[in-house]
Short mmCIF file of C-alpha atoms in Angstrom, two decimals:
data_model
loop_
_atom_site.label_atom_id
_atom_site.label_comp_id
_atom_site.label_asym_id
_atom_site.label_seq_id
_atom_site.Cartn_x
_atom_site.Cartn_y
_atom_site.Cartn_z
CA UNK A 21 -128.21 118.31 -12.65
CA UNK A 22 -125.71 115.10 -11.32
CA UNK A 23 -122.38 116.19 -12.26
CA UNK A 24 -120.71 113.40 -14.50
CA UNK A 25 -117.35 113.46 -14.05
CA UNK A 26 -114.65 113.33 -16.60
CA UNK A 27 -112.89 110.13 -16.88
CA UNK A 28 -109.39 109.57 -15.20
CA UNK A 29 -107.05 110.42 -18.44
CA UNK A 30 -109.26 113.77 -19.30
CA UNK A 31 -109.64 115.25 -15.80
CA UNK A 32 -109.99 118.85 -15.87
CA UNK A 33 -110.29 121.79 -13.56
CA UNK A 34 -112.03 124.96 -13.73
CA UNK A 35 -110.33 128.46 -12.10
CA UNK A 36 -112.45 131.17 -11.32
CA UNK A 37 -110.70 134.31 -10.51
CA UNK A 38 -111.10 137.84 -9.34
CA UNK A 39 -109.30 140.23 -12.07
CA UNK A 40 -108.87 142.78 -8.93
CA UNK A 41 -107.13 140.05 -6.84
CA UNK A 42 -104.93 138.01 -8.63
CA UNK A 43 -101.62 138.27 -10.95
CA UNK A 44 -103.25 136.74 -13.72
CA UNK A 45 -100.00 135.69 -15.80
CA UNK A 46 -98.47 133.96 -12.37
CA UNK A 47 -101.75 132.23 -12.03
CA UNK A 48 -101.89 130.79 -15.27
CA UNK A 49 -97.93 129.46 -15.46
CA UNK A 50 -98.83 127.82 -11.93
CA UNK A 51 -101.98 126.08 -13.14
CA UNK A 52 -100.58 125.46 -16.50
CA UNK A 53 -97.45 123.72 -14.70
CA UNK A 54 -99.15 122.04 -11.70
CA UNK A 55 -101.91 120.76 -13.88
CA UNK A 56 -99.43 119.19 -16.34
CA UNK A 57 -97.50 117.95 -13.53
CA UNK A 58 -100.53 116.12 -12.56
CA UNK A 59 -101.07 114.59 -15.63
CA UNK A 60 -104.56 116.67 -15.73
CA UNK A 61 -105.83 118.16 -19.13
CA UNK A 62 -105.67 122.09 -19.77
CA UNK A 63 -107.66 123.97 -17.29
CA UNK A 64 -110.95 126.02 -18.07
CA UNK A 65 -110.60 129.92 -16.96
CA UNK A 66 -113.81 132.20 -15.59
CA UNK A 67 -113.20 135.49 -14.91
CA UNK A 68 -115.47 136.97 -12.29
CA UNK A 69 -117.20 140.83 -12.39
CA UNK A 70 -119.22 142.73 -10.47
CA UNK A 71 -122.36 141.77 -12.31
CA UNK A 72 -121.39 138.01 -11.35
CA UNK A 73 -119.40 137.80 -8.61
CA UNK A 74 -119.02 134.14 -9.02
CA UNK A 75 -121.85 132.39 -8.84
CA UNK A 76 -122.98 132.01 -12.56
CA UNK A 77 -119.47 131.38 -13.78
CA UNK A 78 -119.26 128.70 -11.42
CA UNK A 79 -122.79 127.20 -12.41
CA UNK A 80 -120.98 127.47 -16.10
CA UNK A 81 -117.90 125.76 -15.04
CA UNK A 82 -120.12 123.01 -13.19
CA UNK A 83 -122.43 122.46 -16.67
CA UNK A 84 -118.56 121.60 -18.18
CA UNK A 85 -118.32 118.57 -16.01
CA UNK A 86 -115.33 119.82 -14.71
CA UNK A 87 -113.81 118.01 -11.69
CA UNK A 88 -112.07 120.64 -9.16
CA UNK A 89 -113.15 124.53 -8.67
CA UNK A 90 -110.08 126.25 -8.16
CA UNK A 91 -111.23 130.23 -6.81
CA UNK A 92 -108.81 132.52 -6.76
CA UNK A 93 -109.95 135.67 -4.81
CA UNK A 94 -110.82 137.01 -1.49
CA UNK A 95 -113.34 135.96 1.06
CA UNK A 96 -116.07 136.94 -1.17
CA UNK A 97 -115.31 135.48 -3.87
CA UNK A 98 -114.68 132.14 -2.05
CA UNK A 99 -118.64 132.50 -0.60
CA UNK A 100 -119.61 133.20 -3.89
CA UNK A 101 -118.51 129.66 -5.50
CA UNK A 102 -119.56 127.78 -2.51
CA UNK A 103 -122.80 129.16 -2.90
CA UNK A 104 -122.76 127.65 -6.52
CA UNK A 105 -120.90 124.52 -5.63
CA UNK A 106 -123.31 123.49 -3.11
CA UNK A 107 -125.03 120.26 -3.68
CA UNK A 108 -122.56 119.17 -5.77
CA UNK A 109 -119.63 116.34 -5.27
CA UNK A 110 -117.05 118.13 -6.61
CA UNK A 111 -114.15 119.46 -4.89
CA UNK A 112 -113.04 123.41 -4.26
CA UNK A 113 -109.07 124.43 -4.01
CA UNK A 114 -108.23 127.79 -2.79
CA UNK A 115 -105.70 130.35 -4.10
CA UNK A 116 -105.72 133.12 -1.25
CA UNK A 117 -105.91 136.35 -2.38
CA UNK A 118 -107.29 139.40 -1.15
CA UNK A 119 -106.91 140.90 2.29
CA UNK A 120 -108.82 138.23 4.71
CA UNK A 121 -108.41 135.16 3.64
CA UNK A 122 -110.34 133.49 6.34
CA UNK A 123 -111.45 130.10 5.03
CA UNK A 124 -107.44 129.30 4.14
CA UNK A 125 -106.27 131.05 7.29
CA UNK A 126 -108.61 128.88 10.06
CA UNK A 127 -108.06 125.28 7.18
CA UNK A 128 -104.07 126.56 8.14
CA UNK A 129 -102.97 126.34 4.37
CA UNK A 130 -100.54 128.50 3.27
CA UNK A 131 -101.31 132.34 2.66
CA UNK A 132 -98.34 133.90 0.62
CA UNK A 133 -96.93 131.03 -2.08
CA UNK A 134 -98.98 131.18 -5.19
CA UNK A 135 -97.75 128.19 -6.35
CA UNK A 136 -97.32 126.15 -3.48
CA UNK A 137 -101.41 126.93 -3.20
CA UNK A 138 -101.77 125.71 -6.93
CA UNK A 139 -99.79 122.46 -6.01
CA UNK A 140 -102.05 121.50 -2.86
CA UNK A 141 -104.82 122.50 -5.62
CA UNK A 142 -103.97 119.49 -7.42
CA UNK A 143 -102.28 117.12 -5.66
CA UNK A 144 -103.77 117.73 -2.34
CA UNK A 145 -106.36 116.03 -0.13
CA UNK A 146 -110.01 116.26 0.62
CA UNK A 147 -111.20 117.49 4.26
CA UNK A 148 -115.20 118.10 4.47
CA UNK A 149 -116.12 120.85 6.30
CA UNK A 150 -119.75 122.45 7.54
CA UNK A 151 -121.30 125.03 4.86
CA UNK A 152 -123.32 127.81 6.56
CA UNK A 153 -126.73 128.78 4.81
CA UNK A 154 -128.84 131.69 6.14
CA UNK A 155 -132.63 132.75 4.30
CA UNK A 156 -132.93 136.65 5.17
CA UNK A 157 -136.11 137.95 5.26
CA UNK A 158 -136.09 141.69 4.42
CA UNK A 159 -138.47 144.69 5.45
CA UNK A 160 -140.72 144.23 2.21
CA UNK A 161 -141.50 140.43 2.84
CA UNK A 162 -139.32 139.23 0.45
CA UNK A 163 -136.67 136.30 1.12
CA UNK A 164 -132.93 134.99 -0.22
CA UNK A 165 -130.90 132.15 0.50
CA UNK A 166 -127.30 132.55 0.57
CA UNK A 167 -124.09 130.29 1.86
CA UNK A 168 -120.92 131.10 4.19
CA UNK A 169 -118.34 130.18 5.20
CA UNK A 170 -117.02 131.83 7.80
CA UNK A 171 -119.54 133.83 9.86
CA UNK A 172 -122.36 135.73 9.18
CA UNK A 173 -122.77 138.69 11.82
CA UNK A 174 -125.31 141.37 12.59
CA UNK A 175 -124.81 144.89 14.53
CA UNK A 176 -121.37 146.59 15.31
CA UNK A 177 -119.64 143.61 13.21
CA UNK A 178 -121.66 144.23 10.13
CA UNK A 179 -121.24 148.21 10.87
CA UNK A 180 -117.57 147.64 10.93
CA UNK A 181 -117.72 146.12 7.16
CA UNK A 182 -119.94 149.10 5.75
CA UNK A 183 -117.57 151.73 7.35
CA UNK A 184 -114.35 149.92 5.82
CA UNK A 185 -112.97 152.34 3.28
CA UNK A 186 -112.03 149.83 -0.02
CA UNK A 187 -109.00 152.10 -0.87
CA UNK A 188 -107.44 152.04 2.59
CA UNK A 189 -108.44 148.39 3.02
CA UNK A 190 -106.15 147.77 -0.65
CA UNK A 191 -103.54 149.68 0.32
CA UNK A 192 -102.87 149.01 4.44
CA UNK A 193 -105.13 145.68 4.35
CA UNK A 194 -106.84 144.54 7.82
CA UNK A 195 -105.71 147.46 9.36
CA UNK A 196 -108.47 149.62 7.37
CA UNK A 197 -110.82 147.36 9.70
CA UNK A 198 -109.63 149.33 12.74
CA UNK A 199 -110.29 152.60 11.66
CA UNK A 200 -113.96 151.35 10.26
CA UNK A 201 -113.97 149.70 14.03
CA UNK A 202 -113.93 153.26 15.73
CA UNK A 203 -116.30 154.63 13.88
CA UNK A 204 -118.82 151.79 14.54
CA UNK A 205 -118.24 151.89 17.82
CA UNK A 206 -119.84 155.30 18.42
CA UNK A 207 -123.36 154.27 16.73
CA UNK A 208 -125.08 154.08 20.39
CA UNK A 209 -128.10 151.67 18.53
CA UNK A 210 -128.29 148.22 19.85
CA UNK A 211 -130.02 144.74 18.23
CA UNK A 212 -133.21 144.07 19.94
CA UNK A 213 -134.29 140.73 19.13
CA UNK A 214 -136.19 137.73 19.75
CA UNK A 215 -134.28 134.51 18.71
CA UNK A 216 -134.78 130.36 19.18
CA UNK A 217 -131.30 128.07 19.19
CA UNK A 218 -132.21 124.29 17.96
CA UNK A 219 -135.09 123.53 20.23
CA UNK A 220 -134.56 125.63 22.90
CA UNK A 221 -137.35 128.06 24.45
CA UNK A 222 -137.95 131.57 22.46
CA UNK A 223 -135.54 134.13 23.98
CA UNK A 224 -135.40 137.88 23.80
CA UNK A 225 -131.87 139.90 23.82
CA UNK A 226 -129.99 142.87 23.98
CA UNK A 227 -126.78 143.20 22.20
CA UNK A 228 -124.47 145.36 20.19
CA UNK A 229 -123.42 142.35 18.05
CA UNK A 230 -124.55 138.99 17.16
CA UNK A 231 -122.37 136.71 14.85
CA UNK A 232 -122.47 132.69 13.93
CA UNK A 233 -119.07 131.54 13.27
CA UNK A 234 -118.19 128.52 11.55
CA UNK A 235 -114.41 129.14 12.25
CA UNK A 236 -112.99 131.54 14.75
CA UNK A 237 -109.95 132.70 13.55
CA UNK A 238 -109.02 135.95 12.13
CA UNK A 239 -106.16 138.29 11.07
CA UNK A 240 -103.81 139.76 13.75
CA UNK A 241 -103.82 136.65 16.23
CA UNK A 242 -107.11 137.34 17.04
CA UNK A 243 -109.48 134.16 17.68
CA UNK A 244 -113.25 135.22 18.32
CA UNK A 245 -114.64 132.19 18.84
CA UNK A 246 -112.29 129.42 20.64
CA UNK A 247 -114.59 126.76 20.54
CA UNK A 248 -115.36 126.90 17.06
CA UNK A 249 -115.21 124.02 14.72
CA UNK A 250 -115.35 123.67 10.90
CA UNK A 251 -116.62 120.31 10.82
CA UNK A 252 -118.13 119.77 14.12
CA UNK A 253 -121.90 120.46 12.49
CA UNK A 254 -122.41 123.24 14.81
CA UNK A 255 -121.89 127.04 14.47
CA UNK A 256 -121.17 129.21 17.22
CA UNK A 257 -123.01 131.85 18.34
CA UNK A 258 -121.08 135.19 20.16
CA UNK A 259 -122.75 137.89 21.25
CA UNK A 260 -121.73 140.72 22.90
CA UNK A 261 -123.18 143.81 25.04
CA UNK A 262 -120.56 145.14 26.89
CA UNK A 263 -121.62 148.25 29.50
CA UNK A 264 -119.19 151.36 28.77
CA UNK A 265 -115.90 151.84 27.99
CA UNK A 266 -114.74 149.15 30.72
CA UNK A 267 -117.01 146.45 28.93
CA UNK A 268 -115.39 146.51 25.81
CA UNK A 269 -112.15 146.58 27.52
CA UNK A 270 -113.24 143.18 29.18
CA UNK A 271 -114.72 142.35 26.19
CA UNK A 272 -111.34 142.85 23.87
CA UNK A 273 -109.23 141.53 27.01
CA UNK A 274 -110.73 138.36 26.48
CA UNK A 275 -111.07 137.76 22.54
CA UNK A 276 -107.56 139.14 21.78
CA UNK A 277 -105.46 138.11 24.67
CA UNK A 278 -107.63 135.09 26.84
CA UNK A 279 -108.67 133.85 23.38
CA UNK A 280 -105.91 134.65 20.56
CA UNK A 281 -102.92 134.20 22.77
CA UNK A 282 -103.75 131.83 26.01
CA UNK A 283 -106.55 129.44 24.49
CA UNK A 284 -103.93 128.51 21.62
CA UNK A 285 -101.69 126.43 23.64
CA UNK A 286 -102.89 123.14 25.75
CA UNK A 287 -101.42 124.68 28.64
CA UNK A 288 -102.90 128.22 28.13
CA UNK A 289 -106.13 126.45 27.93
CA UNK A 290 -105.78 124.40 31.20
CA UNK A 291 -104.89 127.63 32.69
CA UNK A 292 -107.79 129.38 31.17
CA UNK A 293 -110.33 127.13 31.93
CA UNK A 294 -113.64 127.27 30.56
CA UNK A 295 -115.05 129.91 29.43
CA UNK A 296 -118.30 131.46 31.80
CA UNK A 297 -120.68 133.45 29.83
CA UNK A 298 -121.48 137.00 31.30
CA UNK A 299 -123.29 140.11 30.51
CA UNK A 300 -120.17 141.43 28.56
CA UNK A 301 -119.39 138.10 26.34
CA UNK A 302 -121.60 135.35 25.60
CA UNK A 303 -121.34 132.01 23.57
CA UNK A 304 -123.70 129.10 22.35
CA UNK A 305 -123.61 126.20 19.99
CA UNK A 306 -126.20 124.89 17.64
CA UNK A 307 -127.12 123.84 14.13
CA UNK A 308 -130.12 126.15 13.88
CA UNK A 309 -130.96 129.80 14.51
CA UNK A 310 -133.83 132.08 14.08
CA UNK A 311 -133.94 135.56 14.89
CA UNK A 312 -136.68 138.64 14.13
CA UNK A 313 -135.56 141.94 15.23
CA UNK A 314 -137.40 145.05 15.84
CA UNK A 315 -136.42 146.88 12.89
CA UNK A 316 -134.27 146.03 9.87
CA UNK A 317 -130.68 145.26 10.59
CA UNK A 318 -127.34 145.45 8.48
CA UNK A 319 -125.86 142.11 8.03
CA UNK A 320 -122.74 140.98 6.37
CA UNK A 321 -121.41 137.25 5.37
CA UNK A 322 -117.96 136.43 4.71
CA UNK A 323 -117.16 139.98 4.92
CA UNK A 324 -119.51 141.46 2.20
CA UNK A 325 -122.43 143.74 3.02
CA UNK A 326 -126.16 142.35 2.62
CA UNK A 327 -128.20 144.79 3.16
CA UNK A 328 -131.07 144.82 6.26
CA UNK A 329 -132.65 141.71 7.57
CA UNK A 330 -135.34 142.16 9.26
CA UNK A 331 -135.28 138.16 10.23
CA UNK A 332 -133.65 135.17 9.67
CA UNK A 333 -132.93 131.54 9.85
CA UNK A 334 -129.42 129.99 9.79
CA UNK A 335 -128.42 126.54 9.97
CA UNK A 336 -125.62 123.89 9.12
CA UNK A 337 -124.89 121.60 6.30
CA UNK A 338 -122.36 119.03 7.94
CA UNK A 339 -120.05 118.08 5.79
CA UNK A 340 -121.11 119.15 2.69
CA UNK A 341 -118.37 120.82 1.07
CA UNK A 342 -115.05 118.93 0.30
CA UNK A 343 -111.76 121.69 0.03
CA UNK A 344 -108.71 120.06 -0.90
CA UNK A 345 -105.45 120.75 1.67
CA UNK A 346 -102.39 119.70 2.04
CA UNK A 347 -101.64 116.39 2.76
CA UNK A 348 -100.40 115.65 5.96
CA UNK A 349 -97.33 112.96 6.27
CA UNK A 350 -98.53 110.01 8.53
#
């Protein structure tokens, strides 16, 4: 269905939040000020649940004719209403909330001010970025389509997100990742697959993790994927196989001080150079991937566990989704 938006005088918004993750009462006197500020009408309100994590209230809030999603929630909740905004022209602010926080982190909006978030919300400016869609195939045949993001990653990465204990992760935040990290790392099993980039030849690999990454950035300075690009039309594809203990040492040598403190500066990157695959580290670009592995495999987008894919296919939307940002003084 065409959305049909409202005309100039009655523009409205739609917020959907996450009960878990917001300050409800803040939210609403921001929204309630910043929309009047803007000389919108009164905002729409979805709550989301765990039986609808935010896809049908979105669809609802779509069926409205509403003209701006606002989602305030974590990572997942932010897939969620992509997912359901997909295909259609209307724009998507962000309230971060939650512990990640990745789409607003690698955008660079601002994190912490609630209603500095709301403003941008309203008054900011549209930037199209890439949207991420991956069909899984799973051990019993069946399919699903879903969107990210941010990345979408297979092996130690998605064992790191099932290990995360939720009550640690609410009360210490990206630091529960490290613990689930440890564990994960003693799992000796390794992805053997058999995977085609764009129009490249069939290949067969080895690897402890595999992960497409629309952005790079993540908590703690750390950038896993240098090159990567939210509106370039291309994800990037790490993955890594490190042998022993002094592999992952090269491994984490290079994505948290090479990449997350060198690579951020011109200079750093001049003295850096380019980066030279090897049998540690490896990175690729494309707008297509297939993969088939020889058993089912945990994945995870966006953060979330889903379930085992036993194949996949994962490409790029350029462009497609429009997230308003601050607007940047000429």
């Amino acid at each position: 269905m065409k959305h049909v938006p409202s005309t100039p005088e009655r523009r409205h918004a739609a917020v959907i939040y996450n009960p878990v993750k917001v300050d409800i009462d803040a939210l609403r006197e921001a929204v309630n000020t910043e929309a009047a500020a803007a000389g919108w009408a009164e905002s729409v309100w979805f709550e989301t649940s765990v039986d609808d994590i935010g896809q049908g209230v979105t669809a609802e809030a779509l069926a409205r004719g509403v003209d701006l999603i606002i989602v305030a929630g974590g990572d997942g909740t932010v897939r969620a209403v992509v997912e359901a905004v997909r295909g259609r022209d209307v724009p998507v602010g962000l309230l971060p909330s939650g512990t990640g926080n990745l789409l607003a982190r690698n955008l660079k909006m601002t994190l912490n001010d609630m209603p500095e978030s709301v403003r941008t919300a309203f008054a900011g400016e549209d930037r199209a970025i890439d949207l991420g869609m991956i069909r899984v195939e799973r051990a019993d045949g069946t399919r699903d389509e879903h969107a990210f993001v941010v990345m979408a990653g297979l092996g130690l990465d998605a064992k790191m997100i099932t290990n995360t204990d939720e009550d640690l992760k609410k009360k210490a935040g990206w630091a529960a990742y490290v613990k689930a990290l440890v564990a994960s790392l003693r799992d000796p099993e390794e992805l053997h697959l058999r995977f085609r980039l764009d129009d490249q030849p069939i290949k067969r690999a080895t690897v402890h993790t595999l992960i497409l990454g629309n952005c790079g950035s993540l908590p703690a300075n750390i950038l896993l994927m240098p090159e990567a690009v939210l509106d370039d039309g291309l994800f990037d594809v790490m993955m890594t196989r490190p042998g022993g203990a002094l592999g992952w040492i090269r491994v984490w040598v290079k994505i948290a001080w090479t990449n997350g403190i060198v690579r951020r500066t011109k200079a750093g990157r001049a003295i850096a150079g380019e980066h030279k695959n090897d049998k540690d580290l490896r990175y690729e670009t494309g707008s297509v991937l297939t993969a088939r592995f020889s058993r089912p495999e945990q994945i995870e987008l966006d953060g979330d566990e889903f379930g085992r894919a036993l194949a996949f296919k994962a490409w790029m939307e350029p462009g497609s989704l429009r997230v308003r940002v601050p607007i940047v003084p000429s």
